[in-house]
Amino acid sequence: MIKSVMVMNTQGKPRLAKFYDFQPVEKQQELIRSVFGVLCGRADNVSNFVEADSIFGPGTRLVYKHFATLYFVFIFDSSENELAMLDLIQVFVETLDKCFKNLHTILDEIIFGGQVLETSSIEVIKAVEEISKLESASNAIALVSKSVSGWRSR
Amino acid sequence: MGSQGGFGQSKEFLDLVKSIGEARSKAEEDRIVLNEIETLKRRISEPDIPKRKMKEYIIRLVYVEMLGHDASFGYIHAVKMTHDDNLVLKRTGYLAVTLFLNEDHDLIILIVNTIQKDLKSDNYLIVCAALNAVCKLINEETIPAVLPQVVELLGHSKEAVRRKAIMALHRFYQKSPSSVQHLVSNFRKRLCDNDPGVMGATLCPLFDLITVDVNSYKDLVISFVSILKQVAERRLPKSYDYHQMPAPFIQIRLLKILALLGSGDKQASENMYTVVGDIFRKCDSSSNIGNAVLYECICCVSSIYANPKLIESAADIIARFLKSDSHNLKYMGIDALGRLIKTSPEIAEQHQLAVIDCLEDPDDTLKRKTFELLYKMTKSSNVEVIVDRMIDYMISINDNHYKTEIASRCVELAEQFAPSNHWFIQTMNKVFEHAGDLVNIKVAHNLMRLIAEGFGEDDDNADSQLRSSAVESYLRIIGEPKLPSVFLQVICWVLGEYGTADGKFSASYITGKLCDVAEAYSNDETVKAYAITALMKISAFEIAAGRKVDMLPECQSLIEELSASHSTDLQQRAYELEAVIGLDAYAVEIIMPADASCEDIEIDKNLSFLNGYVEQALEKGAQPYIPENERSGMLSVSNFRSQDQHEASIHGLRFEAYELPKPSVPSRPPVSLASATELAPVPEPSYPRVTQNVASVPAVSSTDPSDLRLRLDGVQKKWGRPTYTPSETSTSTSTSEKTVNGVTKVDAARDTIYSKVRDTTYDSRKPDAEIPLEKQKLAASLFGGSSKTERRASTTGHRAGKASSHVIEKPQASKASDKTVAEKTIVQPPPDLLDLGEPAVLSRSPSIDPFKQLEGLLDSPQVPSNSNHGAAGANKDSDIIGLHAETAGSGPSSGIVNPVPTNKNDLDLLSGLSNSTTDNALGGTPTAHSTQVSKGPNTKDSLEKDALVRQMGVTPTSQNPNLFKDLLG
């Protein structure tokens, strides 16, 4: 199971944080900080994997990828494959590359309740686009009729 | 950066994000955020906020929380937003609540109703949003409220909804398996869904279910295999390809599932061989994801019933991983190697240099993974090199978490495989010195006990040698600054017990050292308590020996200081010390007998020593004591007394409040119990009677005297001394045990010799050799064991060749070690002894090579007795050498021949070997202590075995069954 997804910049400022097991705000910050502490100490030409038992409990591992000024970090337990997770980061990044908006929506399409849901960035984008299309449609209708019943009956 | 990042935000929000991004310090950032919180607090409670505005506020709240500040004042508004009918607002609301709230939050109750309604919506996007929220916000109590709707959605026309419904159900299963137990059949059903995405989603819950209960899903093996086959053959739509790989994530999940289903199941595994082999062949190893699938294949191969061809393919892939430049692949290779050596240990040898490269790699992750691999492949032949490496690494890191882990691994390996007592003590010293406060206190107790009891050899001389070497090393270490408390406790205890035992050091010298410790660590009460007790022991031994005790001034001031201590414990100890010093030699000797730490303290539960006093008191007309529970019963006094006297020997007085903790092994066979009591000879006259009592009434085991020494219950795997055995071991025939032992011994003795040779060459040449040579040496010492395995499997001629190469190698070794011998202290076993000894073995062994003998035995079991004699003889030879090598420092008398009577080895070897239960039982050999008291045949057996095991430094536990397997091919 995937425990958490984080995106942070090279100064350790969080850009996106999602935890699939609930963590209180303070704990989240602590986790982000310790992950950053681990990451910033690593050289460029080393592996993308870190054993994270000291941060997230026994058996957890962390895969990260460094793009420009951002770290993309996935934290997961022993039921996932490190290389596969690395590719999941790739999927996420590729998707963002194609359409940079609605980060949470995109992530929700890729990971669902801590499990990998979709691994094709094209499919993800399709889903996201469909959502935004319907959203704007419902917006338009809402704006016109100022009432929801209009679009709900469609 | 919320769900609507990119457009539609106000300038205010964009400015906020920008200023946070440009903030120079955390303080500045905090100031900006606090400002923002104030603004939001004010705005959000204004009446009649336009919905779009509200949506942005909610997103700003999310942002604020991500930066680590409390936004709970706005939670209720996020909840309200989920009630909105507008899709955008609803999704924003759901997003915010899933990020803000946990499943037990009070506000959840306000959302459940909305979720219920939304799950029934005819807009599938609303349904998806609700399902998303369900995963995060529904707890065990609220599952029933949404369960019917979620189950209904499993049949939804949109595959995205079906998929998410399965995932939601999976989530319910994770949170509360019982609540969805009746629904697991749905997962099976959905495995046949028309949509591959839905099928893929069902693999997640099925994986969890199969992990818990493999057997109920064996029928699905065929289905999984055929799905995997179809996926690998690209039968899925193109859209499932990822980097030209057909649905790799589905393949990985399936391989994981197959690994579970095929584990230890030959029939199921046979169904998988073809498809796994196909994937090995077809898989593209140039892409990252291809390697991920290949790695998963290796995991699968190492888990299912072994297939030589697949293992070969797996080994090829591992080789490719390890040779790769990518650290990621090396990491996966090391991990895969660790999995595969369980089934085929010889593979590690091919990759020795690659493994050593990884060990020296600057990448910490890779290094740790490699240590994990080494830990898995440790055996008695390479334990020294591996543990040394581990300790070096342990010293070099600052990460306490990992330090603790690696320290405990060092201790575990040292306990399990230590080749000599001396090495064990030295290793423990190093671990304690550098990670003392991180290791379990039990390890320290265990070490003390080992030093006190010796190592089971019937040789007091060796034991006292060991003690003096421990004392010497501690006196060396004690001056170093900032030792961990646990280590100091050990040091103080050992110095107190044995500091003056061999007469090398004067009492005042040791006393001075102990006072220094107490002074230097004046904040640590435990250390001070150990130190003062050690002082008391030293003084007591001096008085008992008839020497005059001169109180050092610093000792006197320490006593004074502690007498006024806030800690009553320290006070008591100080006063006791003062009192002991004032007593005469006779009294002191009874209070503090020398070297009595391992003797059992008898607790006279009847308080019989009070009998005379009680009688007197009764005669003077005192009221007899009536136990509390009988007081209301108004028993007549005479009645009670007769009952008391009658039953006292059986029940004794029970002081419930002071009952000792239950021993970790609750039921103990009477045999070992009796022997445990007998172990240490106690010079008290009452002793035989008590033993009898205990033996005849084993039910009183919870407080039996044997439990009353150092409390080491629960210490796992004492070094070379397995924990108590189930009774079968003691009753099992001595014949099989013995023969099995004989075999182990051969193996281990050879192991030790070879490793010694290699170690010496490696160590002595280290400084001037070039790196590749050094690496080769390291490789040889690390993988020596496995190369031997291979040798054994190969033909005899080959073996002879290898053996002779050892002979050739030796002159260099002895030359090199000659150089170092001079520098080496007595503590280190001089290697030249060993080098001289070995040719003798080798020259003698060709005629009676134990392995040949054994192989011969297996081929022709008709002539066991004859060849067995030979084997036994060879055993003895090599064993003596081994002993010399290990205990050379302890003088000639340590070279005791192991006490196994050779004639007993004549018994049927084959039955012993084939009897696998005995093999296992060996792991739990009864741990009788060394003692002169004679015992029944079983105890004797176990004693001998124990001694043998110790000499070899090998505990043939079930974790090390390779010895037997290797030997038998």
mmCIF file of N, CA and C in Angstrom, chain A residues 9 11 13 15, chain B residues 15-25 28-29 32 63:
data_model
loop_
_atom_site.group_PDB
_atom_site.id
_atom_site.type_symbol
_atom_site.label_atom_id
_atom_site.label_comp_id
_atom_site.label_asym_id
_atom_site.label_seq_id
_atom_site.Cartn_x
_atom_site.Cartn_y
_atom_site.Cartn_z
ATOM 1 N N ASN A 9 9.917 21.186 -2.650
ATOM 2 C CA ASN A 9 10.990 21.779 -3.421
ATOM 3 C C ASN A 9 12.317 21.495 -2.747
ATOM 4 N N GLN A 11 14.171 23.223 -1.182
ATOM 5 C CA GLN A 11 14.392 23.831 0.119
ATOM 6 C C GLN A 11 13.575 23.140 1.214
ATOM 7 N N LYS A 13 10.278 22.903 1.191
ATOM 8 C CA LYS A 13 8.914 23.431 1.336
ATOM 9 C C LYS A 13 7.939 22.497 0.636
ATOM 10 N N ARG A 15 5.019 21.111 -1.489
ATOM 11 C CA ARG A 15 4.201 21.620 -2.578
ATOM 12 C C ARG A 15 2.919 20.823 -2.707
ATOM 13 N N ASP B 15 -0.804 35.975 -4.895
ATOM 14 C CA ASP B 15 0.237 36.723 -4.179
ATOM 15 C C ASP B 15 0.719 35.947 -2.965
ATOM 16 N N LEU B 16 -0.234 35.320 -2.305
ATOM 17 C CA LEU B 16 0.118 34.552 -1.116
ATOM 18 C C LEU B 16 1.109 33.442 -1.486
ATOM 19 N N VAL B 17 0.733 32.683 -2.537
ATOM 20 C CA VAL B 17 1.594 31.582 -2.961
ATOM 21 C C VAL B 17 2.968 32.109 -3.330
ATOM 22 N N LYS B 18 2.951 33.244 -4.016
ATOM 23 C CA LYS B 18 4.214 33.806 -4.469
ATOM 24 C C LYS B 18 5.075 34.241 -3.284
ATOM 25 N N SER B 19 4.445 34.905 -2.323
ATOM 26 C CA SER B 19 5.251 35.405 -1.209
ATOM 27 C C SER B 19 5.782 34.252 -0.361
ATOM 28 N N ILE B 20 4.984 33.178 -0.257
ATOM 29 C CA ILE B 20 5.485 32.001 0.475
ATOM 30 C C ILE B 20 6.697 31.434 -0.253
ATOM 31 N N GLY B 21 6.572 31.374 -1.563
ATOM 32 C CA GLY B 21 7.667 30.835 -2.353
ATOM 33 C C GLY B 21 8.931 31.656 -2.210
ATOM 34 N N GLU B 22 8.747 32.952 -2.016
ATOM 35 C CA GLU B 22 9.925 33.814 -1.947
ATOM 36 C C GLU B 22 10.420 34.021 -0.523
ATOM 37 N N ALA B 23 9.688 33.460 0.423
ATOM 38 C CA ALA B 23 10.062 33.679 1.824
ATOM 39 C C ALA B 23 11.487 33.185 2.059
ATOM 40 N N ARG B 24 12.256 34.008 2.756
ATOM 41 C CA ARG B 24 13.678 33.680 2.948
ATOM 42 C C ARG B 24 13.898 32.754 4.152
ATOM 43 N N SER B 25 12.984 32.824 5.091
ATOM 44 C CA SER B 25 13.192 32.010 6.298
ATOM 45 C C SER B 25 11.876 31.398 6.727
ATOM 46 N N GLU B 28 9.726 33.963 8.436
ATOM 47 C CA GLU B 28 9.007 34.856 7.529
ATOM 48 C C GLU B 28 7.779 34.135 6.968
ATOM 49 N N GLU B 29 7.984 32.890 6.590
ATOM 50 C CA GLU B 29 6.883 32.098 6.050
ATOM 51 C C GLU B 29 5.766 31.997 7.081
ATOM 52 N N ILE B 32 3.748 35.160 7.347
ATOM 53 C CA ILE B 32 2.823 35.321 6.224
ATOM 54 C C ILE B 32 1.602 34.428 6.413
ATOM 55 N N TYR B 63 -4.164 24.903 1.655
ATOM 56 C CA TYR B 63 -2.786 25.352 1.464
ATOM 57 C C TYR B 63 -2.133 25.661 2.811
#
